[in-house]
Amino acid sequence: MIIGGILMGKRIVKAKNKSDKKQWKLFASGVLYLLPALIVISVFLFYPMLKTLYFSFFVTTAGGVTQDFVGAGHYSRLLQSGAFQTSMWATFKFVLYTVPTGIVFALFLAVIANEKLKGMAFFRVIFSSTLGVSVAAGATIWLFLFHPTLGVLNNILAVFGIDGINWLTSSDWALVSVAITTIWMNIGFNFIVLLGGLQNIPEELYESSRIDGAGYWHQLFKITLPMLSPTLFFVSVVTLINSFQTFGQIDILTGGGPSNSTNLIVYSIYREAFYNGRFGYASAQAIVLFLIILIFTVLQFKVGERKVHYQ
């Protein structure tokens, strides 16, 4: 009996070893298939992140060569810098201008385009057309629209007897102007995603509610928005991250001015690194921006996802 137990134990050990070897082979095969993607991600994502963190602790030359180790010196300097505080405030205002407005406007267009009306396919193409416009082209279009004398916007105001606005040269209006441009440029992506979410809502829910006597607004707030909440959550996360990373339209429209009113953190990083040659100081700003985006994203998942209704 004892010998039989020993033999049985050996068989179990052998079977377990074979199972472990099989699992390791499967794991190795999976890593082999993922290896090209892992190499690309490591080269273009992880390495630059680690290099940025490394630079943030050093003073560098204009060529990006590290010289003196300063530890947290760049970070303490950022906290005391009035220019960086102005940049932070402008960034938060810009995010506040663009994220809620862009999502609400895209949702409004998606709800309209989701109606089963004749010719609605044409408007769907129009509403999503900004997705095919590059940042440079879109910003250039708005550069002409914002022109103080030739721009369409000021000409429209003149029809109503209103004085023209210095859209891009006034500290009060420059950030708003860039926000308007950004909302217009992002509307196509948000519209397509939200429209796809609306079209995935089962029609049976609306039919049942109509039988019960529910009106349009009751359906919108009790069926459409709750069922669309996963899509809205995704759009809000992506839009928030994109707003923090806005660069191209600022570079073309205002160049960070006037009086640094549109000098968002991303543009400040660009100027410190490639204009002033202070890669260490710019890297510290990049790490701060990364932490801010990370905190906001985590808060969105902690708070916003609780209200998401998954089918």
GROMACS .gro file of C-alpha atoms in nm:
model
  311
    1MET     CA    1   0.000   0.000   0.000
    2ILE     CA    2   0.283   0.239   0.087
    3ILE     CA    3   0.463   0.151  -0.239
    4GLY     CA    4   0.141   0.215  -0.434
    5GLY     CA    5   0.109   0.557  -0.271
    6ILE     CA    6   0.469   0.645  -0.362
    7LEU     CA    7   0.414   0.541  -0.724
    8MET     CA    8   0.094   0.744  -0.740
    9GLY     CA    9   0.278   1.048  -0.601
   10LYS     CA   10   0.550   1.014  -0.864
   11ARG     CA   11   0.289   0.999  -1.140
   12ILE     CA   12   0.123   1.315  -1.008
   13VAL     CA   13   0.459   1.496  -0.995
   14LYS     CA   14   0.541   1.388  -1.353
   15ALA     CA   15   0.199   1.501  -1.475
   16LYS     CA   16   0.243   1.835  -1.302
   17ASN     CA   17   0.589   1.881  -1.454
   18LYS     CA   18   0.452   1.806  -1.801
   19SER     CA   19   0.169   2.055  -1.743
   20ASP     CA   20   0.416   2.321  -1.626
   21LYS     CA   21   0.638   2.262  -1.929
   22LYS     CA   22   0.336   2.291  -2.158
   23GLN     CA   23   0.232   2.619  -1.995
   24TRP     CA   24   0.583   2.759  -2.027
   25LYS     CA   25   0.591   2.663  -2.395
   26LEU     CA   26   0.259   2.838  -2.451
   27PHE     CA   27   0.387   3.144  -2.264
   28ALA     CA   28   0.707   3.148  -2.468
   29SER     CA   29   0.507   3.119  -2.791
   30GLY     CA   30   0.284   3.411  -2.684
   31VAL     CA   31   0.587   3.627  -2.599
   32LEU     CA   32   0.743   3.539  -2.935
   33TYR     CA   33   0.432   3.660  -3.120
   34LEU     CA   34   0.420   3.976  -2.908
   35LEU     CA   35   0.793   4.044  -2.939
   36PRO     CA   36   0.772   4.282  -3.242
   37ALA     CA   37   0.505   4.491  -3.069
   38LEU     CA   38   0.698   4.486  -2.741
   39ILE     CA   39   1.014   4.606  -2.916
   40VAL     CA   40   0.827   4.894  -3.084
   41ILE     CA   41   0.654   4.995  -2.760
   42SER     CA   42   0.981   4.976  -2.568
   43VAL     CA   43   1.171   5.189  -2.820
   44PHE     CA   44   0.905   5.455  -2.876
   45LEU     CA   45   0.727   5.462  -2.536
   46PHE     CA   46   0.910   5.311  -2.241
   47TYR     CA   47   1.260   5.428  -2.335
   48PRO     CA   48   1.154   5.793  -2.394
   49MET     CA   49   0.962   5.791  -2.063
   50LEU     CA   50   1.264   5.663  -1.871
   51LYS     CA   51   1.494   5.904  -2.055
   52THR     CA   52   1.263   6.195  -1.969
   53LEU     CA   53   1.263   6.095  -1.602
   54TYR     CA   54   1.644   6.069  -1.612
   55PHE     CA   55   1.683   6.412  -1.776
   56SER     CA   56   1.457   6.574  -1.517
   57PHE     CA   57   1.727   6.524  -1.251
   58PHE     CA   58   2.006   6.687  -1.454
   59VAL     CA   59   2.111   7.014  -1.611
   60THR     CA   60   2.172   6.952  -1.980
   61THR     CA   61   2.347   7.127  -2.263
   62ALA     CA   62   2.160   7.263  -2.566
   63GLY     CA   63   2.248   6.936  -2.738
   64GLY     CA   64   2.079   6.725  -2.472
   65VAL     CA   65   2.396   6.606  -2.295
   66THR     CA   66   2.362   6.575  -1.918
   67GLN     CA   67   2.602   6.781  -1.706
   68ASP     CA   68   2.521   6.845  -1.341
   69PHE     CA   69   2.296   6.634  -1.119
   70VAL     CA   70   2.040   6.859  -0.946
   71GLY     CA   71   1.807   6.599  -0.800
   72ALA     CA   72   1.465   6.752  -0.739
   73GLY     CA   73   1.597   7.100  -0.816
   74HIS     CA   74   1.396   7.138  -1.135
   75TYR     CA   75   1.077   7.033  -0.959
   76SER     CA   76   1.122   7.280  -0.672
   77ARG     CA   77   1.195   7.551  -0.927
   78LEU     CA   78   0.873   7.468  -1.109
   79LEU     CA   79   0.669   7.509  -0.791
   80GLN     CA   80   0.821   7.856  -0.740
   81SER     CA   81   0.796   7.966  -1.104
   82GLY     CA   82   0.529   8.225  -1.183
   83ALA     CA   83   0.548   8.138  -1.554
   84PHE     CA   84   0.480   7.771  -1.482
   85GLN     CA   85   0.189   7.858  -1.254
   86THR     CA   86   0.044   8.072  -1.534
   87SER     CA   87   0.091   7.782  -1.773
   88MET     CA   88  -0.083   7.545  -1.533
   89TRP     CA   89  -0.377   7.781  -1.487
   90ALA     CA   90  -0.410   7.828  -1.864
   91THR     CA   91  -0.401   7.449  -1.913
   92PHE     CA   92  -0.677   7.384  -1.660
   93LYS     CA   93  -0.895   7.660  -1.808
   94PHE     CA   94  -0.838   7.519  -2.156
   95VAL     CA   95  -0.940   7.168  -2.044
   96LEU     CA   96  -1.248   7.314  -1.875
   97TYR     CA   97  -1.341   7.499  -2.195
   98THR     CA   98  -1.290   7.210  -2.435
   99VAL     CA   99  -1.385   6.883  -2.264
  100PRO     CA  100  -1.745   6.942  -2.144
  101THR     CA  101  -1.835   7.165  -2.440
  102GLY     CA  102  -1.689   6.927  -2.697
  103ILE     CA  103  -1.866   6.622  -2.552
  104VAL     CA  104  -2.204   6.796  -2.517
  105PHE     CA  105  -2.187   6.939  -2.869
  106ALA     CA  106  -2.083   6.603  -3.019
  107LEU     CA  107  -2.363   6.429  -2.827
  108PHE     CA  108  -2.614   6.685  -2.957
  109LEU     CA  109  -2.506   6.621  -3.317
  110ALA     CA  110  -2.502   6.243  -3.265
  111VAL     CA  111  -2.857   6.244  -3.127
  112ILE     CA  112  -2.975   6.448  -3.426
  113ALA     CA  113  -2.790   6.228  -3.675
  114ASN     CA  114  -2.934   5.915  -3.516
  115GLU     CA  115  -3.287   6.014  -3.613
  116LYS     CA  116  -3.432   5.813  -3.899
  117LEU     CA  117  -3.498   6.101  -4.136
  118LYS     CA  118  -3.447   6.132  -4.509
  119GLY     CA  119  -3.108   6.274  -4.608
  120MET     CA  120  -2.957   6.224  -4.263
  121ALA     CA  121  -2.664   6.028  -4.412
  122PHE     CA  122  -2.543   6.350  -4.573
  123PHE     CA  123  -2.534   6.529  -4.238
  124ARG     CA  124  -2.351   6.237  -4.079
  125VAL     CA  125  -2.075   6.283  -4.334
  126ILE     CA  126  -2.066   6.658  -4.269
  127PHE     CA  127  -2.057   6.621  -3.891
  128SER     CA  128  -1.772   6.368  -3.905
  129SER     CA  129  -1.573   6.548  -4.177
  130THR     CA  130  -1.334   6.719  -3.930
  131LEU     CA  131  -1.188   6.376  -3.857
  132GLY     CA  132  -1.018   6.389  -4.198
  133VAL     CA  133  -0.868   6.736  -4.145
  134SER     CA  134  -0.512   6.755  -4.015
  135VAL     CA  135  -0.420   6.977  -3.723
  136ALA     CA  136  -0.217   7.208  -3.947
  137ALA     CA  137  -0.494   7.246  -4.204
  138GLY     CA  138  -0.765   7.293  -3.942
  139ALA     CA  139  -0.566   7.554  -3.750
  140THR     CA  140  -0.489   7.740  -4.074
  141ILE     CA  141  -0.859   7.754  -4.162
  142TRP     CA  142  -0.939   7.909  -3.825
  143LEU     CA  143  -0.642   8.143  -3.857
  144PHE     CA  144  -0.824   8.305  -4.151
  145LEU     CA  145  -1.160   8.297  -3.972
  146PHE     CA  146  -1.008   8.480  -3.673
  147HIS     CA  147  -0.838   8.748  -3.885
  148PRO     CA  148  -0.922   9.090  -3.730
  149THR     CA  149  -1.022   9.257  -4.060
  150LEU     CA  150  -1.072   8.984  -4.321
  151GLY     CA  151  -1.205   8.713  -4.092
  152VAL     CA  152  -1.560   8.586  -4.132
  153LEU     CA  153  -1.633   8.607  -3.759
  154ASN     CA  154  -1.563   8.979  -3.729
  155ASN     CA  155  -1.751   9.048  -4.052
  156ILE     CA  156  -2.055   8.872  -3.905
  157LEU     CA  157  -2.025   9.083  -3.591
  158ALA     CA  158  -2.002   9.398  -3.804
  159VAL     CA  159  -2.339   9.313  -3.965
  160PHE     CA  160  -2.497   9.343  -3.619
  161GLY     CA  161  -2.304   9.661  -3.540
  162ILE     CA  162  -2.067   9.491  -3.297
  163ASP     CA  163  -1.702   9.590  -3.290
  164GLY     CA  164  -1.456   9.329  -3.408
  165ILE     CA  165  -1.268   9.113  -3.157
  166ASN     CA  166  -0.894   9.059  -3.153
  167TRP     CA  167  -0.940   8.685  -3.132
  168LEU     CA  168  -0.576   8.581  -3.132
  169THR     CA  169  -0.399   8.894  -3.006
  170SER     CA  170  -0.608   8.963  -2.697
  171SER     CA  171  -0.523   8.792  -2.369
  172ASP     CA  172  -0.894   8.769  -2.291
  173TRP     CA  173  -0.989   8.595  -2.616
  174ALA     CA  174  -0.681   8.401  -2.733
  175LEU     CA  175  -0.740   8.094  -2.512
  176VAL     CA  176  -1.109   8.091  -2.601
  177SER     CA  177  -1.019   8.106  -2.971
  178VAL     CA  178  -0.781   7.810  -2.942
  179ALA     CA  179  -1.049   7.622  -2.745
  180ILE     CA  180  -1.306   7.684  -3.021
  181THR     CA  181  -1.061   7.552  -3.279
  182THR     CA  182  -0.986   7.243  -3.067
  183ILE     CA  183  -1.354   7.165  -3.012
  184TRP     CA  184  -1.417   7.188  -3.387
  185MET     CA  185  -1.120   6.963  -3.465
  186ASN     CA  186  -1.221   6.696  -3.211
  187ILE     CA  187  -1.591   6.698  -3.291
  188GLY     CA  188  -1.560   6.443  -3.574
  189PHE     CA  189  -1.404   6.168  -3.361
  190ASN     CA  190  -1.642   6.223  -3.068
  191PHE     CA  191  -1.939   6.233  -3.303
  192ILE     CA  192  -1.855   5.902  -3.473
  193VAL     CA  193  -1.795   5.721  -3.143
  194LEU     CA  194  -2.114   5.854  -2.983
  195LEU     CA  195  -2.320   5.782  -3.295
  196GLY     CA  196  -2.193   5.424  -3.291
  197GLY     CA  197  -2.296   5.395  -2.928
  198LEU     CA  198  -2.643   5.529  -3.003
  199GLN     CA  199  -2.694   5.284  -3.288
  200ASN     CA  200  -2.608   4.993  -3.058
  201ILE     CA  201  -2.894   5.071  -2.820
  202PRO     CA  202  -3.169   4.810  -2.879
  203GLU     CA  203  -3.474   4.957  -3.052
  204GLU     CA  204  -3.697   4.733  -2.839
  205LEU     CA  205  -3.631   4.955  -2.538
  206TYR     CA  206  -3.777   5.258  -2.716
  207GLU     CA  207  -4.073   5.060  -2.846
  208SER     CA  208  -4.156   4.935  -2.498
  209SER     CA  209  -4.129   5.284  -2.350
  210ARG     CA  210  -4.355   5.429  -2.621
  211ILE     CA  211  -4.615   5.166  -2.541
  212ASP     CA  212  -4.596   5.280  -2.177
  213GLY     CA  213  -4.652   5.639  -2.288
  214ALA     CA  214  -4.297   5.773  -2.250
  215GLY     CA  215  -4.217   6.091  -2.443
  216TYR     CA  216  -3.900   6.194  -2.626
  217TRP     CA  217  -3.729   6.362  -2.329
  218HIS     CA  218  -3.815   6.076  -2.096
  219GLN     CA  219  -3.658   5.832  -2.341
  220LEU     CA  220  -3.350   6.054  -2.376
  221PHE     CA  221  -3.276   6.077  -2.004
  222LYS     CA  222  -3.402   5.735  -1.892
  223ILE     CA  223  -3.291   5.515  -2.183
  224THR     CA  224  -3.049   5.687  -2.420
  225LEU     CA  225  -2.806   5.847  -2.176
  226PRO     CA  226  -2.788   5.550  -1.932
  227MET     CA  227  -2.733   5.305  -2.217
  228LEU     CA  228  -2.480   5.541  -2.376
  229SER     CA  229  -2.285   5.591  -2.051
  230PRO     CA  230  -2.000   5.345  -2.140
  231THR     CA  231  -1.940   5.532  -2.465
  232LEU     CA  232  -1.964   5.870  -2.292
  233PHE     CA  233  -1.713   5.751  -2.033
  234PHE     CA  234  -1.468   5.643  -2.304
  235VAL     CA  235  -1.509   5.971  -2.493
  236SER     CA  236  -1.458   6.177  -2.176
  237VAL     CA  237  -1.133   5.997  -2.090
  238VAL     CA  238  -0.991   6.031  -2.442
  239THR     CA  239  -1.100   6.394  -2.478
  240LEU     CA  240  -0.948   6.489  -2.143
  241ILE     CA  241  -0.611   6.335  -2.232
  242ASN     CA  242  -0.613   6.497  -2.577
  243SER     CA  243  -0.692   6.838  -2.426
  244PHE     CA  244  -0.394   6.818  -2.192
  245GLN     CA  245  -0.173   6.727  -2.489
  246THR     CA  246  -0.291   6.999  -2.729
  247PHE     CA  247   0.000   7.148  -2.922
  248GLY     CA  248  -0.037   7.200  -3.299
  249GLN     CA  249  -0.317   7.458  -3.301
  250ILE     CA  250  -0.143   7.663  -3.031
  251ASP     CA  251   0.180   7.668  -3.229
  252ILE     CA  252   0.003   7.784  -3.546
  253LEU     CA  253  -0.255   8.024  -3.400
  254THR     CA  254  -0.084   8.201  -3.109
  255GLY     CA  255   0.263   8.060  -3.044
  256GLY     CA  256   0.183   8.059  -2.672
  257GLY     CA  257   0.095   8.429  -2.662
  258PRO     CA  258  -0.015   8.691  -2.602
  259SER     CA  259   0.147   8.734  -2.260
  260ASN     CA  260   0.167   8.355  -2.221
  261SER     CA  261  -0.213   8.334  -2.204
  262THR     CA  262  -0.208   8.026  -2.431
  263ASN     CA  263   0.124   7.885  -2.316
  264LEU     CA  264  -0.014   7.547  -2.209
  265ILE     CA  265   0.215   7.297  -2.038
  266VAL     CA  266   0.281   7.100  -2.358
  267TYR     CA  267   0.381   7.415  -2.544
  268SER     CA  268   0.592   7.529  -2.249
  269ILE     CA  269   0.776   7.196  -2.262
  270TYR     CA  270   0.841   7.246  -2.633
  271ARG     CA  271   0.975   7.601  -2.587
  272GLU     CA  272   1.198   7.513  -2.292
  273ALA     CA  273   1.346   7.213  -2.472
  274PHE     CA  274   1.384   7.329  -2.833
  275TYR     CA  275   1.402   7.708  -2.798
  276ASN     CA  276   1.592   7.748  -2.472
  277GLY     CA  277   1.783   7.417  -2.484
  278ARG     CA  278   1.691   7.331  -2.123
  279PHE     CA  279   1.599   6.967  -2.167
  280GLY     CA  280   1.622   6.888  -1.797
  281TYR     CA  281   1.377   7.162  -1.698
  282ALA     CA  282   1.145   7.065  -1.984
  283SER     CA  283   1.161   6.699  -1.880
  284ALA     CA  284   1.056   6.794  -1.527
  285GLN     CA  285   0.752   6.971  -1.674
  286ALA     CA  286   0.676   6.662  -1.883
  287ILE     CA  287   0.682   6.442  -1.572
  288VAL     CA  288   0.449   6.684  -1.392
  289LEU     CA  289   0.212   6.678  -1.689
  290PHE     CA  290   0.221   6.298  -1.693
  291LEU     CA  291   0.131   6.287  -1.322
  292ILE     CA  292  -0.154   6.536  -1.371
  293ILE     CA  293  -0.302   6.331  -1.657
  294LEU     CA  294  -0.258   6.012  -1.454
  295ILE     CA  295  -0.437   6.162  -1.151
  296PHE     CA  296  -0.727   6.291  -1.359
  297THR     CA  297  -0.760   5.959  -1.543
  298VAL     CA  298  -0.761   5.760  -1.218
  299LEU     CA  299  -1.023   5.996  -1.073
  300GLN     CA  300  -1.237   5.948  -1.382
  301PHE     CA  301  -1.221   5.570  -1.342
  302LYS     CA  302  -1.285   5.589  -0.967
  303VAL     CA  303  -1.573   5.836  -0.980
  304GLY     CA  304  -1.711   5.829  -1.334
  305GLU     CA  305  -1.717   5.453  -1.385
  306ARG     CA  306  -1.955   5.411  -1.092
  307LYS     CA  307  -2.225   5.583  -1.295
  308VAL     CA  308  -2.160   5.377  -1.606
  309HIS     CA  309  -2.440   5.137  -1.692
  310TYR     CA  310  -2.306   4.826  -1.864
  311GLN     CA  311  -2.553   4.599  -2.042
   0.00000   0.00000   0.00000
